[in-house]
Tab-separated table of C-alpha atoms in Angstrom:
chain	number	residue	atom	x	y	z
E	38	MET	CA	-27.709	-29.195	19.352
E	39	GLU	CA	-28.329	-32.842	18.473
E	40	ILE	CA	-24.641	-33.363	17.597
E	41	PHE	CA	-23.611	-31.758	20.905
E	42	LEU	CA	-25.915	-34.068	22.886
E	43	ILE	CA	-24.707	-37.201	21.061
E	44	ARG	CA	-21.079	-36.289	21.754
E	45	LEU	CA	-21.890	-35.405	25.360
E	46	LEU	CA	-23.627	-38.751	25.928
E	47	GLN	CA	-20.707	-40.673	24.436
E	48	PHE	CA	-18.219	-38.681	26.503
E	49	MET	CA	-20.167	-39.183	29.743
E	50	LEU	CA	-20.642	-42.901	29.102
E	51	ALA	CA	-16.942	-43.427	28.332
E	52	ILE	CA	-15.716	-41.387	31.317
E	53	SER	CA	-18.189	-43.041	33.699
E	54	LEU	CA	-17.076	-46.500	32.580
E	55	LEU	CA	-13.373	-45.642	32.870
E	56	VAL	CA	-13.705	-43.960	36.260
E	57	LEU	CA	-15.767	-46.818	37.706
E	58	LEU	CA	-13.245	-49.421	36.560
E	59	HIS	CA	-10.252	-47.290	37.630
E	60	GLU	CA	-11.623	-46.846	41.137
E	61	GLY	CA	-12.693	-50.490	41.016
E	62	GLY	CA	-9.010	-51.418	40.677
E	63	HIS	CA	-8.214	-49.617	43.946
E	64	PHE	CA	-11.313	-51.185	45.528
E	65	PHE	CA	-10.364	-54.719	44.460
E	66	PHE	CA	-6.865	-54.653	45.947
E	67	SER	CA	-8.099	-52.865	49.078
E	68	LYS	CA	-10.628	-55.626	49.728
E	69	LEU	CA	-8.051	-58.282	48.802
E	70	PHE	CA	-5.734	-57.072	51.567
E	71	GLY	CA	-8.463	-56.398	54.137
E	72	VAL	CA	-8.463	-52.603	53.888
E	73	ARG	CA	-11.757	-50.883	54.585
E	74	VAL	CA	-13.205	-48.660	51.852
E	75	ASP	CA	-15.411	-45.975	53.379
E	76	LYS	CA	-16.872	-44.522	50.159
E	77	PHE	CA	-16.976	-45.550	46.487
E	78	TYR	CA	-18.348	-42.753	44.296
E	79	LEU	CA	-18.845	-42.002	40.639
E	80	PHE	CA	-18.306	-38.229	40.311
E	81	PHE	CA	-17.434	-35.995	43.249
E	82	ASP	CA	-19.894	-34.996	45.959
E	83	PRO	CA	-18.785	-31.714	47.578
E	84	SER	CA	-21.465	-30.606	50.017
E	85	ILE	CA	-23.536	-27.493	49.344
E	86	TRP	CA	-25.022	-25.818	52.432
E	87	LYS	CA	-27.061	-28.582	54.167
E	88	TRP	CA	-26.916	-31.004	51.218
E	89	ASP	CA	-24.176	-33.663	51.313
E	90	GLY	CA	-23.690	-33.537	47.509
E	91	SER	CA	-24.958	-37.042	46.712
E	92	LEU	CA	-27.386	-37.541	43.844
E	93	LEU	CA	-27.684	-41.186	44.814
E	94	LYS	CA	-26.241	-43.177	47.704
E	95	TRP	CA	-26.723	-46.523	49.388
E	96	LYS	CA	-24.946	-48.752	51.882
E	97	PRO	CA	-25.540	-52.500	51.666
E	98	LYS	CA	-26.408	-54.247	54.923
E	99	GLY	CA	-23.277	-55.430	56.713
E	100	SER	CA	-20.977	-53.404	54.450
E	101	ASP	CA	-18.515	-50.715	55.539
E	102	THR	CA	-18.707	-49.021	52.145
E	103	GLN	CA	-21.130	-46.307	51.083
E	104	TYR	CA	-21.706	-46.318	47.331
E	105	GLY	CA	-23.012	-43.270	45.501
E	106	VAL	CA	-23.112	-40.812	42.611
E	107	GLY	CA	-22.000	-37.224	43.195
E	108	TRP	CA	-23.171	-34.087	41.425
E	109	LEU	CA	-19.786	-32.881	40.090
E	110	PRO	CA	-18.866	-34.953	36.959
E	111	LEU	CA	-15.085	-34.525	37.144
E	112	GLY	CA	-14.141	-38.129	37.864
E	113	GLY	CA	-14.780	-40.226	40.944
E	114	TYR	CA	-13.062	-41.569	44.026
E	115	CYS	CA	-12.549	-44.518	46.311
E	116	LYS	CA	-12.047	-43.301	49.910
E	117	ILE	CA	-9.724	-45.789	51.538
E	118	ALA	CA	-9.551	-45.839	55.336
E	119	GLY	CA	-6.267	-44.635	56.829
E	120	MET	CA	-4.981	-42.958	53.699
E	121	ILE	CA	-4.227	-39.309	52.952
E	122	ASP	CA	-6.010	-38.544	49.703
E	123	GLU	CA	-7.977	-35.797	47.938
E	124	SER	CA	-10.606	-35.860	50.714
E	125	PHE	CA	-8.010	-34.311	53.073
E	126	ASP	CA	-9.605	-36.187	55.987
E	127	THR	CA	-6.921	-35.405	58.595
E	128	GLU	CA	-9.166	-36.228	61.569
E	129	GLN	CA	-9.057	-39.940	60.776
E	130	MET	CA	-5.257	-39.818	60.653
E	131	LYS	CA	-5.133	-38.426	64.220
E	132	GLN	CA	-6.790	-41.594	65.571
E	133	PRO	CA	-4.789	-44.678	66.617
E	134	GLU	CA	-3.777	-46.888	63.703
E	135	GLN	CA	-6.198	-49.738	63.020
E	136	PRO	CA	-5.391	-53.145	61.416
E	137	TRP	CA	-8.003	-52.566	58.682
E	138	GLU	CA	-6.480	-49.264	57.591
E	139	PHE	CA	-4.300	-48.567	54.561
E	140	ARG	CA	-1.451	-47.155	56.687
E	141	SER	CA	-1.168	-50.358	58.718
E	142	LYS	CA	-0.497	-52.589	55.699
E	143	PRO	CA	2.930	-53.578	54.329
E	144	ALA	CA	4.377	-51.231	51.698
E	145	TRP	CA	4.068	-53.806	48.905
E	146	GLN	CA	0.320	-54.204	49.567
E	147	ARG	CA	-0.172	-50.428	49.632
E	148	LEU	CA	1.750	-50.220	46.363
E	149	LEU	CA	-0.586	-52.711	44.673
E	150	ILE	CA	-3.625	-50.841	46.019
E	151	MET	CA	-2.297	-47.595	44.509
E	152	ILE	CA	-1.426	-49.009	41.075
E	153	GLY	CA	-4.680	-51.011	40.894
E	154	GLY	CA	-6.575	-48.273	39.039
E	155	VAL	CA	-3.831	-47.663	36.488
E	156	LEU	CA	-3.419	-51.409	35.954
E	157	VAL	CA	-7.146	-51.859	35.279
E	158	ASN	CA	-7.243	-48.923	32.834
E	159	PHE	CA	-4.247	-50.204	30.901
E	160	LEU	CA	-5.538	-53.791	30.721
E	161	LEU	CA	-8.986	-52.487	29.767
E	162	ALA	CA	-7.512	-50.545	26.831
E	163	LEU	CA	-5.669	-53.637	25.577
E	164	PHE	CA	-8.842	-55.709	25.933
E	165	ILE	CA	-10.949	-53.153	24.029
E	166	TYR	CA	-8.391	-52.871	21.230
E	167	GLY	CA	-8.337	-56.661	20.934
E	168	GLN	CA	-12.126	-56.816	20.765
E	169	ILE	CA	-12.221	-54.043	18.153
E	170	LEU	CA	-9.854	-56.050	15.963
E	171	PHE	CA	-11.906	-59.211	16.519
E	172	TRP	CA	-15.315	-57.668	15.715
E	173	TRP	CA	-14.405	-55.043	13.113
E	174	GLY	CA	-10.925	-55.960	11.944
E	175	ASP	CA	-8.330	-53.343	11.055
E	176	THR	CA	-9.436	-51.251	8.066
E	177	TYR	CA	-7.056	-48.721	6.558
E	178	ILE	CA	-5.724	-47.381	3.275
E	179	PRO	CA	-2.136	-48.657	2.861
E	180	ALA	CA	0.360	-45.793	2.731
E	181	GLU	CA	2.088	-47.428	-0.223
E	182	THR	CA	-0.999	-46.699	-2.357
E	183	ILE	CA	-1.485	-43.008	-1.404
E	184	ALA	CA	-0.014	-40.158	-3.431
E	185	MET	CA	0.933	-37.308	-1.089
E	186	LYS	CA	0.830	-33.515	-1.146
E	187	PHE	CA	3.756	-31.726	0.565
E	188	ASN	CA	4.116	-28.162	1.843
E	189	ALA	CA	7.014	-25.815	1.026
E	190	GLU	CA	9.136	-26.976	3.979
E	191	ALA	CA	8.825	-30.637	2.966
E	192	GLN	CA	9.667	-29.796	-0.631
E	193	LYS	CA	12.871	-28.061	0.531
E	194	TYR	CA	14.006	-31.425	1.895
E	195	GLY	CA	13.386	-33.007	-1.520
E	196	PHE	CA	9.811	-34.327	-1.445
E	197	HIS	CA	7.688	-33.853	-4.566
E	198	ASP	CA	3.914	-33.682	-4.832
E	199	ARG	CA	2.420	-37.112	-5.577
E	200	ASP	CA	5.370	-38.940	-4.026
E	201	ILE	CA	4.255	-42.170	-2.334
E	202	LEU	CA	5.786	-42.695	1.122
E	203	ILE	CA	7.200	-46.210	1.490
E	204	ALA	CA	9.473	-46.369	4.558
E	205	ALA	CA	11.341	-44.292	7.153
E	206	ASP	CA	14.808	-45.559	8.128
E	207	GLY	CA	13.868	-48.929	6.655
E	208	GLU	CA	10.582	-49.248	8.583
E	209	LYS	CA	7.529	-49.336	6.311
E	210	PHE	CA	4.664	-46.909	6.768
E	211	LYS	CA	1.343	-48.609	7.472
E	212	ASP	CA	-1.189	-45.861	6.720
E	213	PHE	CA	-1.698	-42.108	6.891
E	214	SER	CA	-1.944	-41.416	10.613
E	215	ALA	CA	-0.180	-39.723	13.506
E	216	ASP	CA	2.344	-42.596	13.418
E	217	LEU	CA	3.353	-41.567	9.893
E	218	TYR	CA	4.059	-38.024	11.071
E	219	ARG	CA	5.923	-39.334	14.119
E	220	LYS	CA	8.154	-41.556	11.998
E	221	LEU	CA	8.869	-38.724	9.572
E	222	SER	CA	9.790	-36.382	12.434
E	223	GLU	CA	12.424	-38.846	13.694
E	224	ALA	CA	13.623	-40.176	10.327
E	225	ARG	CA	16.942	-39.531	8.618
E	226	ASP	CA	16.194	-41.452	5.439
E	227	VAL	CA	12.770	-41.705	3.804
E	228	GLU	CA	12.083	-44.005	0.879
E	229	VAL	CA	9.485	-42.757	-1.602
E	230	LEU	CA	8.094	-43.998	-4.894
E	231	ARG	CA	8.253	-41.261	-7.558
E	232	ASP	CA	7.048	-41.896	-11.106
E	233	GLY	CA	7.567	-45.624	-10.585
E	234	GLU	CA	11.134	-45.277	-9.267
E	235	THR	CA	12.468	-45.540	-5.707
E	236	VAL	CA	13.991	-42.293	-4.401
E	237	HIS	CA	15.571	-41.546	-1.004
E	238	VAL	CA	15.001	-38.233	0.792
E	239	ALA	CA	17.325	-37.163	3.618
E	240	LEU	CA	15.783	-35.624	6.758
E	241	PRO	CA	17.504	-34.220	9.890
E	242	GLY	CA	15.904	-36.730	12.295
E	243	ASP	CA	14.569	-34.117	14.723
E	244	LEU	CA	11.692	-32.335	12.988
E	245	ASN	CA	9.181	-30.728	15.353
E	246	LEU	CA	6.073	-32.908	15.267
E	247	LEU	CA	3.745	-30.147	16.484
E	248	ASN	CA	4.920	-27.792	13.736
E	249	MET	CA	4.430	-30.523	11.140
E	250	LEU	CA	0.822	-31.015	12.271
E	251	GLN	CA	-0.160	-27.404	12.982
E	252	THR	CA	1.444	-25.562	10.054
E	253	GLU	CA	-0.959	-24.721	7.223
E	254	PRO	CA	-0.661	-26.365	4.814
E	255	ARG	CA	0.560	-29.391	6.755
E	256	PHE	CA	3.931	-31.020	6.148
E	257	VAL	CA	2.233	-33.865	4.296
E	258	GLU	CA	-1.308	-35.025	3.593
E	259	PRO	CA	-2.988	-37.285	1.028
E	260	TYR	CA	-3.156	-35.690	-2.391
E	261	ILE	CA	-6.759	-34.976	-3.393
E	262	PRO	CA	-7.314	-33.958	-7.049
E	263	ASN	CA	-9.084	-30.673	-7.775
E	264	ASP	CA	-11.853	-32.546	-9.616
E	265	VAL	CA	-15.505	-31.922	-8.768
E	266	ASP	CA	-17.255	-35.131	-7.757
E	267	SER	CA	-20.712	-33.644	-7.180
E	268	VAL	CA	-22.428	-30.258	-6.785
E	269	LEU	CA	-25.072	-29.461	-4.174
E	270	PRO	CA	-28.211	-27.799	-5.619
E	271	GLY	CA	-28.868	-24.171	-4.750
E	272	THR	CA	-25.255	-23.485	-3.769
E	273	PRO	CA	-22.837	-20.937	-5.270
E	274	ALA	CA	-21.170	-23.772	-7.207
E	275	HIS	CA	-24.510	-24.710	-8.787
E	276	GLN	CA	-25.305	-21.086	-9.634
E	277	ILE	CA	-22.125	-20.574	-11.692
E	278	GLY	CA	-22.563	-23.846	-13.597
E	279	LEU	CA	-19.977	-25.996	-11.869
E	280	GLN	CA	-20.680	-29.650	-12.692
E	281	ALA	CA	-19.427	-33.099	-11.818
E	282	GLY	CA	-16.229	-33.641	-13.794
E	283	SER	CA	-15.223	-29.967	-13.760
E	284	LYS	CA	-11.783	-29.109	-12.441
E	285	ILE	CA	-11.078	-25.990	-10.359
E	286	VAL	CA	-7.826	-24.402	-11.560
E	287	GLY	CA	-7.755	-20.937	-9.960
E	288	LEU	CA	-9.041	-18.901	-7.016
E	289	ASN	CA	-8.493	-15.132	-6.829
E	290	GLY	CA	-5.601	-15.410	-9.253
E	291	HIS	CA	-3.871	-18.216	-7.337
E	292	GLU	CA	-3.255	-21.461	-9.217
E	293	ILE	CA	-5.179	-24.433	-7.810
E	294	ASP	CA	-3.387	-27.699	-8.527
E	295	SER	CA	-5.277	-29.838	-5.997
E	296	TYR	CA	-8.165	-29.761	-3.538
E	297	ASN	CA	-5.496	-29.433	-0.817
E	298	THR	CA	-4.350	-26.114	-2.314
E	299	MET	CA	-7.906	-24.891	-2.592
E	300	MET	CA	-8.530	-25.589	1.112
E	301	TYR	CA	-5.360	-23.655	1.940
E	302	GLU	CA	-6.647	-20.649	-0.027
E	303	ILE	CA	-10.024	-20.918	1.700
E	304	GLY	CA	-8.122	-20.938	5.003
E	305	ARG	CA	-6.501	-17.640	4.027
E	306	LEU	CA	-9.965	-16.219	3.357
E	307	ASN	CA	-11.036	-17.418	6.812
E	308	ASP	CA	-8.175	-15.432	8.320
E	309	GLN	CA	-9.405	-12.346	6.487
E	310	MET	CA	-12.986	-12.979	7.646
E	311	SER	CA	-11.819	-13.098	11.272
E	312	VAL	CA	-10.727	-9.445	11.057
E	313	ALA	CA	-13.643	-8.187	8.926
E	314	LYS	CA	-15.528	-5.506	10.869
E	315	THR	CA	-18.407	-4.582	8.573
E	316	HIS	CA	-20.830	-6.334	6.243
E	317	ALA	CA	-19.009	-4.727	3.312
E	318	ASP	CA	-15.709	-6.186	4.572
E	319	SER	CA	-17.144	-9.700	4.807
E	320	MET	CA	-18.811	-9.432	1.392
E	321	SER	CA	-15.481	-8.356	-0.078
E	322	VAL	CA	-13.837	-11.496	1.331
E	323	ARG	CA	-16.703	-13.777	0.265
E	324	THR	CA	-16.706	-12.470	-3.323
E	325	VAL	CA	-14.067	-14.481	-5.168
E	326	THR	CA	-12.959	-15.075	-8.721
E	327	LEU	CA	-13.079	-18.744	-9.583
E	328	ALA	CA	-11.526	-20.386	-12.633
E	329	PHE	CA	-12.606	-23.898	-13.567
E	330	GLN	CA	-12.131	-26.192	-16.510
E	331	ALA	CA	-15.248	-27.561	-18.171
E	332	THR	CA	-14.746	-29.830	-21.199
E	333	ASP	CA	-11.900	-28.183	-23.169
E	334	SER	CA	-12.254	-24.576	-22.000
E	335	VAL	CA	-11.415	-22.654	-18.824
E	336	ILE	CA	-14.270	-20.525	-17.473
E	337	THR	CA	-13.655	-17.639	-15.071
E	338	LYS	CA	-16.556	-16.338	-12.987
E	339	GLN	CA	-17.117	-14.193	-9.929
E	340	VAL	CA	-19.063	-15.910	-7.160
E	341	VAL	CA	-20.148	-15.085	-3.608
E	342	LEU	CA	-19.304	-17.869	-1.166
E	343	THR	CA	-21.636	-18.778	1.693
E	344	GLU	CA	-21.163	-17.112	5.074
E	345	ASP	CA	-18.955	-19.994	6.202
E	346	LEU	CA	-16.955	-19.709	2.942
E	347	LYS	CA	-18.350	-22.809	1.271
E	348	LEU	CA	-18.666	-23.166	-2.510
E	349	GLY	CA	-21.015	-26.130	-2.404
E	350	PHE	CA	-19.295	-29.049	-4.121
E	351	MET	CA	-17.764	-32.337	-3.069
E	352	PRO	CA	-14.262	-33.394	-4.145
E	353	ARG	CA	-13.364	-36.966	-4.917
E	354	GLN	CA	-13.286	-38.909	-1.643
E	355	LEU	CA	-10.223	-40.810	-0.430
E	356	ALA	CA	-12.235	-44.043	-0.362
E	357	LYS	CA	-12.916	-43.580	-4.094
E	358	LEU	CA	-9.331	-42.653	-4.892
E	359	TYR	CA	-7.627	-45.344	-2.846
E	360	LYS	CA	-8.973	-48.777	-1.982
E	361	PRO	CA	-9.241	-49.531	1.763
E	362	TYR	CA	-7.768	-52.785	3.042
E	363	THR	CA	-9.246	-54.775	5.932
E	364	ARG	CA	-7.267	-57.297	7.922
E	365	GLU	CA	-9.522	-59.627	9.878
E	366	TYR	CA	-8.541	-61.344	13.135
E	367	GLY	CA	-9.701	-64.517	14.794
E	368	PHE	CA	-10.407	-64.411	18.523
E	369	TRP	CA	-7.026	-65.769	19.637
E	370	GLU	CA	-5.201	-63.675	17.037
E	371	SER	CA	-6.907	-60.521	18.292
E	372	ILE	CA	-5.439	-60.813	21.806
E	373	PRO	CA	-1.714	-60.336	20.958
E	374	ALA	CA	-2.679	-57.948	18.144
E	375	GLY	CA	-4.693	-55.823	20.594
E	376	ILE	CA	-1.790	-55.795	23.050
E	377	LYS	CA	0.607	-54.676	20.317
E	378	TYR	CA	-1.825	-52.019	19.074
E	379	GLY	CA	-2.413	-50.637	22.566
E	380	TRP	CA	1.301	-50.629	23.367
E	381	ASN	CA	2.023	-48.661	20.186
E	382	VAL	CA	-0.680	-46.128	21.124
E	383	LEU	CA	0.851	-45.733	24.595
E	384	ALA	CA	4.388	-45.417	23.213
E	385	GLY	CA	3.293	-42.745	20.754
E	386	TYR	CA	1.419	-40.816	23.445
E	387	VAL	CA	4.387	-40.933	25.835
E	388	ASP	CA	6.750	-39.830	23.059
E	389	ASP	CA	4.507	-36.851	22.255
E	390	MET	CA	4.468	-35.703	25.896
E	391	LYS	CA	7.778	-33.881	25.385
E	392	TYR	CA	5.896	-31.270	23.373
E	393	VAL	CA	3.554	-30.450	26.280
E	394	PHE	CA	6.371	-28.555	27.989
E	395	THR	CA	6.802	-26.141	25.065
E	396	ALA	CA	4.838	-22.936	24.432
E	397	GLU	CA	3.052	-24.456	21.438
E	398	GLY	CA	2.444	-27.677	23.348
E	399	ALA	CA	0.755	-25.807	26.195
E	400	LYS	CA	-1.544	-24.148	23.662
E	401	SER	CA	-2.479	-27.562	22.271
E	402	LEU	CA	-3.766	-28.786	25.646
E	403	GLY	CA	-7.487	-29.407	25.583
E	404	GLY	CA	-10.122	-29.769	28.274
E	405	PHE	CA	-13.491	-31.488	28.381
E	406	GLY	CA	-14.669	-29.722	25.219
E	407	ALA	CA	-11.654	-30.862	23.197
E	408	ILE	CA	-11.977	-34.432	24.444
E	409	GLY	CA	-15.720	-34.504	23.799
E	410	SER	CA	-15.238	-33.211	20.253
E	411	LEU	CA	-13.086	-36.269	19.486
E	412	PHE	CA	-16.192	-38.461	19.643
E	413	PRO	CA	-18.133	-38.815	16.356
E	414	PRO	CA	-21.211	-36.618	15.686
E	415	VAL	CA	-23.311	-39.758	15.221
E	416	TRP	CA	-23.474	-42.784	17.495
E	417	ASP	CA	-20.870	-45.197	16.126
E	418	TRP	CA	-19.910	-48.102	18.398
E	419	TYR	CA	-16.639	-48.757	16.568
E	420	LEU	CA	-15.433	-45.168	17.030
E	421	PHE	CA	-16.890	-45.022	20.542
E	422	TRP	CA	-14.915	-48.032	21.733
E	423	LYS	CA	-11.765	-46.881	19.939
E	424	MET	CA	-11.988	-43.496	21.655
E	425	THR	CA	-12.785	-45.122	25.009
E	426	ALA	CA	-9.686	-47.323	24.721
E	427	PHE	CA	-7.567	-44.275	23.892
E	428	LEU	CA	-8.959	-42.358	26.886
E	429	SER	CA	-8.241	-45.383	29.075
E	430	ILE	CA	-4.603	-45.274	27.943
E	431	ILE	CA	-4.440	-41.535	28.700
E	432	LEU	CA	-6.087	-42.003	32.112
E	433	ALA	CA	-3.618	-44.760	33.008
E	434	PHE	CA	-0.582	-42.747	31.933
E	435	MET	CA	-1.675	-39.448	33.490
E	436	ASN	CA	-2.502	-41.128	36.804
E	437	ILE	CA	0.888	-42.797	37.077
E	438	LEU	CA	2.750	-39.494	36.701
E	439	PRO	CA	4.707	-38.758	39.939
E	440	ILE	CA	2.493	-35.830	40.952
E	441	PRO	CA	1.128	-35.741	44.516
E	442	ALA	CA	-2.659	-36.255	44.570
E	443	LEU	CA	-2.332	-38.682	41.635
E	444	ASP	CA	-1.720	-42.411	42.012
E	445	GLY	CA	1.823	-41.888	40.720
E	446	GLY	CA	2.582	-39.472	43.573
E	447	HIS	CA	1.555	-42.082	46.140
E	448	VAL	CA	3.593	-44.707	44.280
E	449	LEU	CA	6.647	-42.411	44.370
E	450	PHE	CA	6.412	-41.983	48.142
E	451	LEU	CA	5.829	-45.716	48.618
E	452	LEU	CA	8.924	-46.551	46.576
E	453	TYR	CA	10.873	-44.063	48.705
E	454	GLU	CA	9.600	-45.856	51.815
E	455	MET	CA	10.477	-49.311	50.452
E	456	ILE	CA	14.018	-48.182	49.567
E	457	THR	CA	14.816	-46.116	52.687
E	458	ARG	CA	12.650	-48.095	55.151
E	459	ARG	CA	11.235	-44.767	56.359
E	460	LYS	CA	7.717	-43.407	55.924
E	461	PRO	CA	7.298	-39.759	54.891
E	462	SER	CA	5.644	-37.853	57.750
E	463	GLU	CA	1.896	-37.330	57.658
E	464	THR	CA	2.445	-33.552	57.693
E	465	PHE	CA	4.618	-33.845	54.580
E	466	MET	CA	2.063	-36.089	52.854
E	467	ILE	CA	-0.795	-33.658	53.563
E	468	ARG	CA	1.211	-30.705	52.249
E	469	ALA	CA	2.270	-32.683	49.162
E	470	GLU	CA	-1.382	-33.583	48.539
E	471	TYR	CA	-2.332	-29.908	48.630
E	472	VAL	CA	0.482	-29.002	46.207
E	473	GLY	CA	-0.443	-31.811	43.823
E	474	PHE	CA	-4.113	-30.910	43.959
E	475	GLY	CA	-3.208	-27.301	43.149
E	476	ILE	CA	-1.149	-28.432	40.129
E	477	LEU	CA	-4.059	-30.514	38.841
E	478	ILE	CA	-6.523	-27.636	39.238
E	479	LEU	CA	-4.106	-25.330	37.376
E	480	LEU	CA	-3.716	-27.812	34.502
E	481	MET	CA	-7.488	-28.260	34.315
E	482	VAL	CA	-8.030	-24.488	34.216
E	483	VAL	CA	-5.406	-24.027	31.459
E	484	ALA	CA	-6.792	-26.900	29.355
E	485	ASN	CA	-10.406	-25.726	29.585
E	486	LEU	CA	-9.412	-22.086	29.065
E	487	ASN	CA	-7.745	-23.206	25.814
E	488	ASP	CA	-11.083	-24.747	24.783
E	489	ILE	CA	-12.874	-21.457	25.439
E	490	LEU	CA	-10.260	-19.415	23.555
E	491	ARG	CA	-10.510	-21.781	20.564
E	492	TRP	CA	-14.300	-21.486	20.620
E	493	LEU	CA	-14.006	-17.681	20.665
E	494	GLY	CA	-11.507	-17.801	17.772
E	495	TYR	CA	-8.469	-16.519	19.662
E	496	MET	CA	-6.430	-19.719	19.201
C-alpha cells in the first residue's frame, strides 16, 4: 500500500505540474493577444446534480478569469472565449462576435494560442533534461563494457553469448537502453567484440522492435552469471545449503548457463502456475529439482519455491559486474546537452509510434496504472524529474496530433484556413469536436482496460 501511495503521489504531482504549465501556455498567448479566458482549471469539473463540480474556485477582483480545481483528475482546461472546445459551449458561439474573443483574432494569433501548450511542454522537457544533467550528470554503464546474452532468434543471425555490442551501421552504442534495441532493429551491420576480436553480424534492417522487447527471453540483455552473490536467511535457498559463491547449473533437468536462463525457466514455471487449479497443482509446479556447484562438486536437491516462485538468493548485480561511468556537465554545457537528449527521446518516441497501429502495439497501450507504475517505488527526485520530462514530451507530442478535440486538430483547421482563406463552419467544428472527443474516450478506455487485463493476468 505504501508503494502504491508513493507512486500515486509522484504521478499526481507530475501530471498536475504538466497540465498547469500546458494550459498556462494557452493562457499566456491568449492574454498576449487580448483574448479573454473565462476559466482556468486544474482537473475537470463536470457538475453533479446541484454541485458545479469545483473543489476550489476563486476569481480575482477585476479579472475575467475564474480559477479552480475540479474533482475529475483527468487533465485540466483553459476555457477561451469564442472558441469551440471540449466544453461544447455552443450558446456563446450564437452571440455576435466580440473583439476580445478567440474567433475574432487573426489566424496566426489563434495558431500561436493553440500551440502554446505544446510549446511549453516541449521546452519544459528540454529544460528538465538540462537540469538533470547539470545536477546529477549522466550516469550509465558503457555498452562497450557489457557482455550480452542473446536469444535463439539473435543467435540465428550470428550473435554469440557474451558478445560485446560496439556499433550499428558505424554508430556506436552508448549503453543498454531502448535506443540500443532501436538501433539493432534498424541495423544492417552490427560490430561486436568476441573473444578480443572484432566481428561483424549482418541483420535485415527491419526487425520488429516490439517482438524484440516482448519475446521471452528477449533478443538481447546484459549477461548475468549464474553465481550466487548472497542468500536470504529462512528462504528455500538457505534451507538446501546454497551459499555465496555457489553456482546454479540446472533446474528441472534444464541446463542453467546464466542467471538470464534461470529467469527464463522461472518464467515457464509462472506460466504453469497461471493454469494451476488446485493446491496440489501449484505444489507440483513449486517443487523443483535444483543442481548447483559448491566447491568442486555438483549437488542436486529438491526444493519447494515460495508462492511467488522465489528461491531466495541474489545474483551478482550489474553495478558489481560492470563499472558505471558518470559524465558531469557545467551549467552552460547542460543546456545544449539537455536539448540533444530531449530531442533524441522525442525522435525515439515518434519512431516507435508506428507500432501502435499493430495488434501487438494496441495491446502494449497503457493507461493511468501503467504510467503510474513507471515511477519508482521510493521517492527519488532524479527519477521523478526524468519521468516528468518524459511525460512532458509525450503530452506535447500527443496533443499536437491532428485529432479534433486536441490542440493538433485545431492547428490543422487553422492551417487549412490560412491556406484557403476560408474558415470551417461552426457546425463542422462542433461535429469534429464530438468525433475527436469520442476517439479520445475510446483510446482512454482501451488503454485502461489493458491495465486491468494485465492486473488480472490475461495479458
